GROMACS .gro file of C-alpha atoms in nm:
model
  296
    1MET     CA    1  10.851   9.413  19.651
    2ALA     CA    2  11.108   9.526  19.902
    3ASP     CA    3  11.350   9.649  19.598
    4GLY     CA    4  11.086   9.851  19.448
    5SER     CA    5  11.062   9.665  19.123
    6PHE     CA    6  10.667   9.653  19.091
    7GLU     CA    7  10.478   9.897  18.877
    8ARG     CA    8  10.151  10.112  19.090
    9GLU     CA    9   9.968  10.238  18.772
   10TYR     CA   10   9.794  10.000  18.564
   11VAL     CA   11   9.501   9.947  18.330
   12VAL     CA   12   9.312   9.662  18.255
   13GLU     CA   13   9.164   9.627  17.926
   14ASP     CA   14   9.012   9.317  17.737
   15GLY     CA   15   9.146   9.081  17.972
   16SER     CA   16   9.479   9.217  17.948
   17LEU     CA   17   9.699   9.426  18.165
   18HIS     CA   18   9.850   9.750  18.025
   19VAL     CA   19  10.136   9.934  18.231
   20SER     CA   20  10.329  10.271  18.111
   21ARG     CA   21  10.678  10.152  18.167
   22ILE     CA   22  10.858   9.816  18.218
   23ILE     CA   23  11.136   9.790  18.519
   24GLU     CA   24  11.392   9.510  18.551
   25ALA     CA   25  11.347   9.280  18.817
   26HIS     CA   26  11.655   9.268  18.968
   27ARG     CA   27  11.560   9.059  19.266
   28ILE     CA   28  11.407   8.794  19.035
   29SER     CA   29  11.710   8.787  18.808
   30ARG     CA   30  11.953   8.711  19.084
   31GLN     CA   31  11.734   8.402  19.161
   32LEU     CA   32  11.690   8.288  18.835
   33PHE     CA   33  12.055   8.332  18.760
   34PRO     CA   34  12.247   8.314  19.080
   35THR     CA   35  12.624   8.379  19.083
   36GLU     CA   36  12.898   8.318  19.344
   37SER     CA   37  13.176   8.516  19.377
   38MET     CA   38  13.547   8.363  19.409
   39LEU     CA   39  13.900   8.439  19.359
   40LYS     CA   40  14.033   8.209  19.101
   41GLU     CA   41  14.327   8.187  18.822
   42PHE     CA   42  14.182   8.333  18.520
   43GLY     CA   43  14.295   8.075  18.288
   44LYS     CA   44  14.110   7.773  18.470
   45GLY     CA   45  13.756   7.703  18.510
   46PRO     CA   46  13.478   7.804  18.251
   47ARG     CA   47  13.477   8.048  17.985
   48LEU     CA   48  13.463   8.399  18.105
   49LYS     CA   49  13.357   8.758  17.966
   50LEU     CA   50  13.369   9.086  18.070
   51ASN     CA   51  13.079   9.285  18.175
   52VAL     CA   52  13.000   9.629  18.303
   53GLY     CA   53  12.678   9.666  18.499
   54PHE     CA   54  12.614  10.019  18.428
   55ARG     CA   55  12.772  10.231  18.170
   56GLY     CA   56  13.063  10.483  18.280
   57LEU     CA   57  13.061  10.302  18.625
   58LEU     CA   58  13.420  10.101  18.687
   59ASP     CA   59  13.236   9.978  19.015
   60SER     CA   60  12.995   9.781  18.814
   61LEU     CA   61  13.274   9.612  18.603
   62ALA     CA   62  13.263   9.220  18.646
   63VAL     CA   63  13.410   8.904  18.495
   64LEU     CA   64  13.132   8.686  18.429
   65GLU     CA   65  13.125   8.312  18.319
   66ASP     CA   66  13.003   8.313  17.953
   67ARG     CA   67  12.707   8.092  17.953
   68GLU     CA   68  12.652   8.150  17.538
   69SER     CA   69  12.998   7.965  17.473
   70ASP     CA   70  12.845   7.631  17.522
   71LEU     CA   71  12.644   7.737  17.232
   72ALA     CA   72  12.733   7.549  16.899
   73LEU     CA   73  12.912   7.797  16.675
   74THR     CA   74  12.701   7.918  16.395
   75ALA     CA   75  12.757   8.204  16.110
   76ASN     CA   76  12.751   8.450  16.407
   77GLY     CA   77  13.048   8.264  16.566
   78ASN     CA   78  13.353   8.096  16.398
   79GLU     CA   79  13.141   7.982  16.093
   80ILE     CA   80  13.222   8.189  15.740
   81GLU     CA   81  12.955   8.164  15.472
   82PHE     CA   82  13.149   8.274  15.162
   83MET     CA   83  13.029   8.376  14.799
   84ALA     CA   84  13.238   8.348  14.477
   85PHE     CA   85  13.258   8.267  14.099
   86ALA     CA   86  13.416   7.984  14.097
   87GLY     CA   87  13.470   7.870  13.733
   88GLY     CA   88  13.787   8.072  13.654
   89GLY     CA   89  14.150   8.008  13.789
   90THR     CA   90  14.077   8.296  14.061
   91GLY     CA   91  13.748   8.156  14.155
   92GLN     CA   92  13.917   7.781  14.196
   93SER     CA   93  14.182   7.912  14.412
   94ALA     CA   94  13.935   8.139  14.620
   95VAL     CA   95  13.724   7.797  14.667
   96GLN     CA   96  14.019   7.598  14.768
   97ILE     CA   97  14.120   7.848  15.035
   98ALA     CA   98  13.781   7.901  15.162
   99GLN     CA   99  13.746   7.517  15.191
  100TYR     CA  100  14.099   7.522  15.390
  101LEU     CA  101  13.964   7.739  15.642
  102GLY     CA  102  13.638   7.568  15.661
  103ALA     CA  103  13.393   7.827  15.539
  104GLU     CA  104  13.059   7.722  15.373
  105ILE     CA  105  13.060   7.830  15.002
  106TYR     CA  106  12.806   7.934  14.755
  107ALA     CA  107  12.949   7.934  14.439
  108THR     CA  108  12.851   8.115  14.084
  109PHE     CA  109  12.897   8.004  13.747
  110GLY     CA  110  12.889   8.185  13.383
  111SER     CA  111  12.864   7.884  13.170
  112GLN     CA  112  12.762   7.489  13.201
  113ASP     CA  113  13.172   7.406  13.135
  114LYS     CA  114  13.229   7.616  13.463
  115LYS     CA  115  12.939   7.426  13.666
  116GLN     CA  116  13.073   7.104  13.524
  117LEU     CA  117  13.395   7.235  13.654
  118LEU     CA  118  13.257   7.268  13.978
  119ILE     CA  119  13.089   6.950  14.005
  120ASP     CA  120  13.434   6.781  13.907
  121GLN     CA  121  13.676   6.957  14.101
  122SER     CA  122  13.485   7.143  14.419
  123GLY     CA  123  13.259   6.894  14.584
  124ILE     CA  124  13.030   7.188  14.639
  125ALA     CA  125  12.663   7.089  14.675
  126GLU     CA  126  12.392   7.163  14.382
  127ASP     CA  127  12.218   7.380  14.585
  128HIS     CA  128  12.503   7.583  14.653
  129LYS     CA  129  12.610   7.661  14.303
  130TYR     CA  130  12.387   7.922  14.101
  131TYR     CA  131  12.414   8.114  13.730
  132ASN     CA  132  12.560   8.432  13.757
  133GLN     CA  133  12.456   8.589  13.442
  134ASN     CA  134  12.143   8.732  13.574
  135ALA     CA  135  12.049   8.858  13.935
  136SER     CA  136  11.859   8.511  14.031
  137PHE     CA  137  12.138   8.421  14.236
  138LEU     CA  138  12.027   8.677  14.517
  139GLN     CA  139  11.723   8.476  14.588
  140GLY     CA  140  11.882   8.181  14.593
  141ILE     CA  141  12.139   8.282  14.846
  142GLU     CA  142  11.860   8.440  15.045
  143ARG     CA  143  11.655   8.123  15.090
  144MET     CA  144  11.970   7.904  15.151
  145THR     CA  145  12.092   8.152  15.412
  146GLN     CA  146  11.716   8.214  15.545
  147GLY     CA  147  11.749   8.601  15.463
  148ARG     CA  148  12.064   8.614  15.646
  149GLY     CA  149  12.322   8.648  15.376
  150VAL     CA  150  12.681   8.535  15.339
  151ASP     CA  151  12.993   8.691  15.541
  152ILE     CA  152  13.228   8.739  15.223
  153VAL     CA  153  13.138   8.811  14.894
  154LEU     CA  154  13.441   8.777  14.593
  155ASN     CA  155  13.330   8.945  14.273
  156SER     CA  156  13.461   9.059  13.968
  157LEU     CA  157  13.097   9.090  13.799
  158ALA     CA  158  12.958   9.417  13.703
  159GLY     CA  159  12.638   9.605  13.665
  160HIS     CA  160  12.313   9.468  13.794
  161SER     CA  161  12.511   9.139  13.914
  162LEU     CA  162  12.772   9.329  14.098
  163VAL     CA  163  12.477   9.501  14.314
  164ALA     CA  164  12.306   9.151  14.356
  165SER     CA  165  12.609   9.036  14.488
  166TRP     CA  166  12.650   9.330  14.726
  167GLU     CA  167  12.302   9.286  14.847
  168CYS     CA  168  12.391   8.897  14.946
  169LEU     CA  169  12.593   9.045  15.218
  170ALA     CA  170  12.506   8.943  15.609
  171PRO     CA  171  12.559   9.175  15.863
  172TYR     CA  172  12.915   9.298  15.918
  173GLY     CA  173  12.994   9.152  15.563
  174ARG     CA  174  13.273   9.201  15.364
  175PHE     CA  175  13.246   9.251  15.008
  176ILE     CA  176  13.587   9.204  14.808
  177GLU     CA  177  13.589   9.355  14.470
  178ILE     CA  178  13.869   9.247  14.212
  179GLY     CA  179  13.730   9.345  13.877
  180LYS     CA  180  13.763   9.666  13.689
  181LYS     CA  181  13.501   9.738  13.489
  182TYR     CA  182  13.236   9.856  13.715
  183ILE     CA  183  13.491  10.082  13.880
  184GLN     CA  184  13.628  10.234  13.601
  185SER     CA  185  13.308  10.298  13.456
  186ASN     CA  186  13.231  10.471  13.778
  187GLY     CA  187  12.929  10.248  13.870
  188LYS     CA  188  12.725  10.290  14.172
  189VAL     CA  189  12.599  10.069  14.424
  190PRO     CA  190  12.295  10.097  14.659
  191MET     CA  191  12.400  10.268  15.024
  192LEU     CA  192  12.134  10.080  15.221
  193PRO     CA  193  12.353   9.775  15.302
  194PHE     CA  194  12.593   9.998  15.496
  195ALA     CA  195  12.373  10.029  15.749
  196MET     CA  196  12.450   9.684  15.839
  197ASN     CA  197  12.813   9.763  15.898
  198VAL     CA  198  12.933   9.582  15.627
  199THR     CA  199  13.236   9.745  15.426
  200PHE     CA  200  13.322   9.735  15.062
  201ASN     CA  201  13.689   9.647  14.941
  202ALA     CA  202  13.824   9.687  14.593
  203VAL     CA  203  14.159   9.488  14.587
  204ASP     CA  204  14.396   9.552  14.284
  205MET     CA  205  14.698   9.340  14.301
  206THR     CA  206  14.907   9.583  14.051
  207THR     CA  207  14.882   9.902  14.296
  208ILE     CA  208  14.980   9.664  14.590
  209GLY     CA  209  15.274   9.575  14.413
  210ASP     CA  210  15.370   9.909  14.332
  211ALA     CA  211  15.267  10.065  14.670
  212ARG     CA  212  15.311   9.791  14.927
  213PRO     CA  213  15.567   9.497  14.772
  214PHE     CA  214  15.655   9.392  15.082
  215HIS     CA  215  15.269   9.254  15.084
  216ILE     CA  216  15.278   9.088  14.785
  217ARG     CA  217  15.591   8.905  14.894
  218LEU     CA  218  15.412   8.785  15.251
  219ILE     CA  219  15.103   8.626  14.998
  220LEU     CA  220  15.335   8.452  14.789
  221GLU     CA  221  15.518   8.306  15.113
  222ILE     CA  222  15.188   8.177  15.227
  223ILE     CA  223  15.071   8.058  14.862
  224VAL     CA  224  15.376   7.879  14.813
  225ASP     CA  225  15.362   7.678  15.160
  226LEU     CA  226  14.988   7.605  15.111
  227VAL     CA  227  15.089   7.478  14.754
  228ALA     CA  228  15.389   7.290  14.848
  229ALA     CA  229  15.207   7.110  15.164
  230GLY     CA  230  14.935   7.016  14.921
  231THR     CA  231  14.676   7.185  15.067
  232ILE     CA  232  14.588   7.344  14.756
  233ARG     CA  233  14.633   7.300  14.385
  234PRO     CA  234  14.667   7.488  14.094
  235PRO     CA  235  14.382   7.580  13.897
  236GLN     CA  236  14.272   7.311  13.627
  237ALA     CA  237  14.167   7.301  13.303
  238VAL     CA  238  14.511   7.504  13.190
  239GLN     CA  239  14.467   7.634  12.833
  240GLU     CA  240  14.819   7.682  12.660
  241TYR     CA  241  14.865   7.938  12.366
  242GLN     CA  242  15.175   8.014  12.179
  243VAL     CA  243  15.319   8.354  12.162
  244SER     CA  244  15.249   8.379  11.823
  245ASP     CA  245  14.853   8.338  11.920
  246ILE     CA  246  14.849   8.590  12.200
  247GLU     CA  247  14.571   8.777  12.041
  248GLN     CA  248  14.366   8.478  12.062
  249ALA     CA  249  14.442   8.413  12.406
  250PHE     CA  250  14.325   8.784  12.488
  251ARG     CA  251  14.027   8.721  12.293
  252HIS     CA  252  13.939   8.404  12.445
  253MET     CA  253  13.940   8.556  12.795
  254GLN     CA  254  13.756   8.864  12.697
  255SER     CA  255  13.438   8.604  12.556
  256GLY     CA  256  13.421   8.516  12.951
  257LYS     CA  257  13.398   8.160  12.827
  258ASN     CA  258  13.741   8.055  12.946
  259VAL     CA  259  13.780   7.784  13.212
  260GLY     CA  260  14.065   7.774  13.441
  261LYS     CA  261  14.377   7.927  13.355
  262VAL     CA  262  14.502   8.073  13.027
  263VAL     CA  263  14.898   8.036  12.978
  264VAL     CA  264  15.107   8.217  12.703
  265THR     CA  265  15.407   8.020  12.613
  266PHE     CA  266  15.738   8.154  12.484
  267ASP     CA  267  15.941   7.988  12.248
  268LYS     CA  268  16.242   8.127  12.052
  269GLN     CA  269  16.079   7.949  11.726
  270ASP     CA  270  15.746   8.097  11.766
  271LYS     CA  271  15.682   8.380  11.490
  272VAL     CA  272  15.517   8.676  11.622
  273THR     CA  273  15.420   9.045  11.404
  274MET     CA  274  15.690   9.292  11.538
  275MET     CA  275  15.690   9.682  11.474
  276LEU     CA  276  16.062   9.735  11.478
  277GLY     CA  277  16.184  10.100  11.446
  278VAL     CA  278  16.383  10.174  11.114
  279GLN     CA  279  16.566  10.449  10.964
  280SER     CA  280  16.368  10.709  10.769
  281SER     CA  281  16.461  10.811  10.453
  282PHE     CA  282  16.276  11.133  10.425
  283MET     CA  283  16.429  11.453  10.362
  284PHE     CA  284  16.300  11.821  10.380
  285ASP     CA  285  16.303  12.025  10.039
  286ALA     CA  286  16.600  12.254  10.047
  287ASP     CA  287  16.394  12.494   9.808
  288ALA     CA  288  16.084  12.442   9.987
  289SER     CA  289  15.882  12.641  10.298
  290TYR     CA  290  15.745  12.468  10.596
  291VAL     CA  291  15.532  12.575  10.857
  292LEU     CA  292  15.559  12.383  11.202
  293ALA     CA  293  15.182  12.456  11.393
  294TRP     CA  294  15.098  12.276  11.716
  295VAL     CA  295  14.839  12.376  11.971
  296ALA     CA  296  14.956  12.562  12.297
   0.00000   0.00000   0.00000
Protein backbone atom coordinates (compact mmCIF):
# COMPACT_ATOMS: atom_id res chain seq x y z
CA MET A 1 0.00 0.00 0.00
CA ALA A 2 1.14 3.50 -0.78
CA ASP A 3 0.83 4.76 2.79
CA GLY A 4 2.97 1.91 4.16
CA SER A 5 0.23 0.41 6.32
CA PHE A 6 1.19 -3.19 5.66
CA GLU A 7 3.38 -5.84 7.29
CA ARG A 8 6.30 -7.46 5.40
CA GLU A 9 7.09 -10.15 7.97
CA TYR A 10 4.59 -12.88 8.79
CA VAL A 11 4.33 -16.59 9.55
CA VAL A 12 1.71 -19.04 8.31
CA GLU A 13 0.92 -21.75 10.86
CA ASP A 14 -1.97 -24.25 10.82
CA GLY A 15 -3.72 -22.22 8.19
CA SER A 16 -3.48 -18.98 10.21
CA LEU A 17 -1.48 -15.86 9.39
CA HIS A 18 0.64 -14.56 12.30
CA VAL A 19 2.25 -11.12 12.38
CA SER A 20 4.43 -9.53 15.05
CA ARG A 21 2.62 -6.20 15.17
CA ILE A 22 -0.51 -4.38 14.09
CA ILE A 23 -0.45 -1.16 12.06
CA GLU A 24 -3.51 1.03 11.74
CA ALA A 25 -4.65 1.28 8.13
CA HIS A 26 -5.37 5.00 7.97
CA ARG A 27 -6.30 5.02 4.30
CA ILE A 28 -8.83 2.22 4.75
CA SER A 29 -10.26 3.96 7.82
CA ARG A 30 -10.73 7.16 5.86
CA GLN A 31 -12.53 5.23 3.15
CA LEU A 32 -14.78 3.42 5.62
CA PHE A 33 -15.57 6.56 7.63
CA PRO A 34 -15.20 9.51 5.25
CA THR A 35 -15.52 13.07 6.57
CA GLU A 36 -16.00 16.46 4.94
CA SER A 37 -14.54 19.65 6.33
CA MET A 38 -16.87 22.65 6.41
CA LEU A 39 -17.28 25.87 8.37
CA LYS A 40 -20.61 25.96 10.23
CA GLU A 41 -22.11 27.46 13.37
CA PHE A 42 -21.34 25.27 16.35
CA GLY A 43 -24.94 25.10 17.55
CA LYS A 44 -26.34 23.94 14.21
CA GLY A 45 -26.12 20.53 12.65
CA PRO A 46 -25.37 17.17 14.28
CA ARG A 47 -23.91 16.59 17.73
CA LEU A 48 -20.18 17.11 17.91
CA LYS A 49 -17.22 15.99 19.97
CA LEU A 50 -13.69 17.29 20.39
CA ASN A 51 -10.96 14.92 19.30
CA VAL A 52 -7.16 14.97 19.52
CA GLY A 53 -5.56 12.80 16.87
CA PHE A 54 -2.14 12.66 18.53
CA ARG A 55 -1.54 13.30 22.21
CA GLY A 56 0.23 16.58 22.85
CA LEU A 57 -0.06 17.67 19.21
CA LEU A 58 -2.58 20.50 19.00
CA ASP A 59 -2.37 20.52 15.22
CA SER A 60 -4.37 17.29 15.31
CA LEU A 61 -7.21 18.91 17.30
CA ALA A 62 -10.52 18.58 15.46
CA VAL A 63 -14.24 18.86 16.06
CA LEU A 64 -15.89 15.66 14.81
CA GLU A 65 -19.43 14.48 14.38
CA ASP A 66 -20.40 12.37 17.39
CA ARG A 67 -21.95 9.37 15.70
CA GLU A 68 -22.28 7.52 19.01
CA SER A 69 -24.73 10.13 20.31
CA ASP A 70 -27.51 8.52 18.28
CA LEU A 71 -27.24 5.33 20.33
CA ALA A 72 -29.93 4.69 22.96
CA LEU A 73 -28.97 5.92 26.39
CA THR A 74 -27.88 3.13 28.72
CA ALA A 75 -26.48 2.96 32.24
CA ASN A 76 -23.25 4.31 30.74
CA GLY A 77 -25.15 7.40 29.57
CA ASN A 78 -27.90 9.19 31.45
CA GLU A 79 -29.72 6.23 32.97
CA ILE A 80 -28.89 5.71 36.65
CA GLU A 81 -29.19 2.48 38.56
CA PHE A 82 -29.78 3.09 42.26
CA MET A 83 -29.82 0.71 45.24
CA ALA A 84 -31.14 1.58 48.70
CA PHE A 85 -32.68 0.12 51.84
CA ALA A 86 -36.24 1.25 51.33
CA GLY A 87 -38.56 0.29 54.17
CA GLY A 88 -37.80 3.06 56.66
CA GLY A 89 -38.56 6.73 56.39
CA THR A 90 -35.18 7.66 54.92
CA GLY A 91 -35.36 4.83 52.40
CA GLN A 92 -38.87 5.81 51.30
CA SER A 93 -37.75 9.38 50.70
CA ALA A 94 -34.65 8.22 48.81
CA VAL A 95 -36.76 6.01 46.55
CA GLN A 96 -39.11 8.89 45.73
CA ILE A 97 -36.24 11.20 44.81
CA ALA A 98 -34.63 8.47 42.71
CA GLN A 99 -37.94 7.91 40.91
CA TYR A 100 -38.23 11.66 40.34
CA LEU A 101 -34.77 11.62 38.72
CA GLY A 102 -35.71 8.65 36.52
CA ALA A 103 -33.40 6.09 38.09
CA GLU A 104 -33.86 2.35 37.92
CA ILE A 105 -34.20 1.28 41.55
CA TYR A 106 -33.16 -1.85 43.39
CA ALA A 107 -34.50 -1.84 46.95
CA THR A 108 -33.61 -3.95 49.96
CA PHE A 109 -35.76 -4.66 53.02
CA GLY A 110 -35.21 -6.17 56.45
CA SER A 111 -38.64 -7.58 57.26
CA GLN A 112 -41.84 -8.75 55.58
CA ASP A 113 -43.66 -5.62 56.81
CA LYS A 114 -41.15 -3.43 54.97
CA LYS A 115 -41.45 -5.59 51.86
CA GLN A 116 -45.22 -5.17 51.92
CA LEU A 117 -44.79 -1.41 52.27
CA LEU A 118 -42.57 -1.43 49.17
CA ILE A 119 -45.27 -3.31 47.27
CA ASP A 120 -47.99 -0.91 48.39
CA GLN A 121 -46.17 2.39 48.07
CA SER A 122 -43.27 2.31 45.64
CA GLY A 123 -44.33 0.27 42.61
CA ILE A 124 -40.87 -1.33 42.45
CA ALA A 125 -40.86 -4.57 40.49
CA GLU A 126 -40.69 -7.83 42.43
CA ASP A 127 -37.35 -8.81 40.89
CA HIS A 128 -35.88 -5.48 42.08
CA LYS A 129 -36.53 -6.14 45.80
CA TYR A 130 -34.11 -8.09 48.02
CA TYR A 131 -33.81 -9.20 51.64
CA ASN A 132 -30.86 -7.42 53.27
CA GLN A 133 -30.27 -9.39 56.47
CA ASN A 134 -27.70 -11.49 54.64
CA ALA A 135 -25.45 -10.86 51.65
CA SER A 136 -27.54 -12.80 49.12
CA PHE A 137 -28.77 -9.58 47.50
CA LEU A 138 -25.30 -9.17 45.94
CA GLN A 139 -25.92 -12.14 43.66
CA GLY A 140 -29.36 -10.76 42.76
CA ILE A 141 -27.94 -7.36 41.81
CA GLU A 142 -25.17 -8.96 39.75
CA ARG A 143 -27.72 -11.11 37.93
CA MET A 144 -30.12 -8.24 37.17
CA THR A 145 -27.35 -5.88 36.01
CA GLN A 146 -25.52 -8.62 34.09
CA GLY A 147 -22.49 -8.26 36.33
CA ARG A 148 -22.17 -4.49 35.92
CA GLY A 149 -23.50 -3.33 39.29
CA VAL A 150 -25.32 -0.12 40.20
CA ASP A 151 -24.27 3.51 39.91
CA ILE A 152 -25.30 4.65 43.40
CA VAL A 153 -25.69 2.77 46.69
CA LEU A 154 -27.38 4.40 49.68
CA ASN A 155 -26.43 2.31 52.69
CA SER A 156 -27.01 2.08 56.43
CA LEU A 157 -26.19 -1.62 56.81
CA ALA A 158 -23.13 -2.82 58.72
CA GLY A 159 -20.74 -5.74 58.72
CA HIS A 160 -20.97 -8.29 55.89
CA SER A 161 -24.08 -6.60 54.47
CA LEU A 162 -22.20 -3.31 54.12
CA VAL A 163 -19.33 -5.06 52.34
CA ALA A 164 -21.81 -6.78 50.01
CA SER A 165 -23.44 -3.41 49.24
CA TRP A 166 -19.99 -1.94 48.55
CA GLU A 167 -19.31 -4.72 46.07
CA CYS A 168 -22.56 -3.93 44.21
CA LEU A 169 -21.04 -0.76 42.73
CA ALA A 170 -20.50 -0.37 39.01
CA PRO A 171 -17.41 1.38 37.60
CA TYR A 172 -17.42 5.08 38.57
CA GLY A 173 -20.16 4.32 41.12
CA ARG A 174 -20.79 6.25 44.32
CA PHE A 175 -21.33 4.66 47.72
CA ILE A 176 -23.19 6.87 50.20
CA GLU A 177 -22.92 5.67 53.79
CA ILE A 178 -25.40 7.19 56.25
CA GLY A 179 -25.03 4.58 59.00
CA LYS A 180 -22.91 5.12 62.09
CA LYS A 181 -22.33 1.64 63.52
CA TYR A 182 -19.67 0.43 61.09
CA ILE A 183 -17.85 3.76 61.08
CA GLN A 184 -17.73 4.08 64.86
CA SER A 185 -16.49 0.51 65.18
CA ASN A 186 -13.68 1.37 62.72
CA GLY A 187 -14.86 -1.28 60.26
CA LYS A 188 -12.98 -2.09 57.07
CA VAL A 189 -14.00 -2.46 53.44
CA PRO A 190 -12.17 -4.25 50.59
CA MET A 191 -9.95 -1.93 48.56
CA LEU A 192 -10.32 -3.70 45.20
CA PRO A 193 -13.49 -1.83 44.10
CA PHE A 194 -11.49 1.43 44.17
CA ALA A 195 -9.71 0.16 41.05
CA MET A 196 -12.97 0.89 39.19
CA ASN A 197 -12.81 4.60 40.12
CA VAL A 198 -15.62 4.31 42.66
CA THR A 199 -16.05 6.68 45.60
CA PHE A 200 -17.03 6.02 49.22
CA ASN A 201 -18.83 8.92 50.89
CA ALA A 202 -19.96 9.10 54.51
CA VAL A 203 -22.76 11.60 55.16
CA ASP A 204 -23.53 12.85 58.68
CA MET A 205 -26.21 15.55 58.67
CA THR A 206 -25.29 16.66 62.20
CA THR A 207 -21.72 17.40 61.10
CA ILE A 208 -22.95 19.20 58.00
CA GLY A 209 -25.32 21.29 60.13
CA ASP A 210 -22.47 22.32 62.42
CA ALA A 211 -19.82 22.96 59.78
CA ARG A 212 -21.85 24.03 56.73
CA PRO A 213 -25.32 25.16 57.82
CA PHE A 214 -25.90 26.89 54.49
CA HIS A 215 -25.91 23.45 52.83
CA ILE A 216 -28.70 22.36 55.15
CA ARG A 217 -30.67 25.45 54.20
CA LEU A 218 -30.27 24.76 50.49
CA ILE A 219 -31.27 21.11 50.91
CA LEU A 220 -34.36 22.05 52.91
CA GLU A 221 -35.40 24.62 50.31
CA ILE A 222 -35.22 21.97 47.58
CA ILE A 223 -37.12 19.38 49.64
CA VAL A 224 -39.85 21.85 50.65
CA ASP A 225 -40.38 22.79 47.01
CA LEU A 226 -40.64 19.11 46.00
CA VAL A 227 -43.14 18.39 48.76
CA ALA A 228 -45.20 21.49 47.94
CA ALA A 229 -45.33 20.44 44.30
CA GLY A 230 -46.49 16.95 45.26
CA THR A 231 -43.41 15.39 43.69
CA ILE A 232 -42.52 13.62 46.93
CA ARG A 233 -44.68 12.88 49.95
CA PRO A 234 -43.89 12.33 53.64
CA PRO A 235 -42.95 8.76 54.58
CA GLN A 236 -45.89 6.49 55.24
CA ALA A 237 -46.70 4.42 58.33
CA VAL A 238 -46.07 7.15 60.89
CA GLN A 239 -45.79 5.62 64.37
CA GLU A 240 -46.59 8.10 67.11
CA TYR A 241 -45.36 7.99 70.69
CA GLN A 242 -46.07 10.35 73.54
CA VAL A 243 -43.09 11.95 75.22
CA SER A 244 -43.85 9.86 78.28
CA ASP A 245 -43.13 6.76 76.15
CA ILE A 246 -39.97 8.10 74.51
CA GLU A 247 -37.90 5.17 75.79
CA GLN A 248 -40.23 2.73 74.03
CA ALA A 249 -39.89 4.80 70.85
CA PHE A 250 -36.11 4.50 70.88
CA ARG A 251 -36.28 0.80 71.72
CA HIS A 252 -38.61 0.28 68.79
CA MET A 253 -36.15 2.03 66.50
CA GLN A 254 -33.28 0.03 67.97
CA SER A 255 -35.06 -3.22 67.10
CA GLY A 256 -34.79 -2.43 63.38
CA LYS A 257 -38.43 -3.46 62.89
CA ASN A 258 -39.83 0.05 62.56
CA VAL A 259 -41.58 0.87 59.31
CA GLY A 260 -41.81 4.46 58.15
CA LYS A 261 -41.22 7.26 60.64
CA VAL A 262 -41.25 7.28 64.44
CA VAL A 263 -42.68 10.55 65.79
CA VAL A 264 -42.59 11.69 69.42
CA THR A 265 -45.30 14.19 70.38
CA PHE A 266 -44.90 16.66 73.25
CA ASP A 267 -48.06 17.35 75.21
CA LYS A 268 -47.98 19.46 78.36
CA GLN A 269 -50.23 16.96 80.06
CA ASP A 270 -47.87 13.99 79.53
CA LYS A 271 -46.00 12.82 82.59
CA VAL A 272 -42.31 12.02 82.35
CA THR A 273 -39.68 10.99 84.87
CA MET A 274 -37.47 14.00 85.53
CA MET A 275 -34.13 14.26 87.32
CA LEU A 276 -34.20 17.69 88.93
CA GLY A 277 -31.52 19.35 91.02
CA VAL A 278 -32.37 19.91 94.73
CA GLN A 279 -30.62 21.63 97.62
CA SER A 280 -28.31 19.23 99.45
CA SER A 281 -28.82 18.87 103.21
CA PHE A 282 -25.38 17.34 103.82
CA MET A 283 -23.12 19.16 106.27
CA PHE A 284 -19.44 18.48 107.08
CA ASP A 285 -18.82 17.46 110.69
CA ALA A 286 -16.91 20.28 112.45
CA ASP A 287 -15.11 17.77 114.72
CA ALA A 288 -13.92 15.43 111.90
CA SER A 289 -10.90 15.45 109.55
CA TYR A 290 -11.32 14.92 105.78
CA VAL A 291 -8.80 13.96 103.12
CA LEU A 292 -9.42 15.16 99.54
CA ALA A 293 -7.71 12.84 97.04
CA TRP A 294 -7.51 13.07 93.27
CA VAL A 295 -5.56 11.61 90.39
CA ALA A 296 -3.31 14.09 88.64
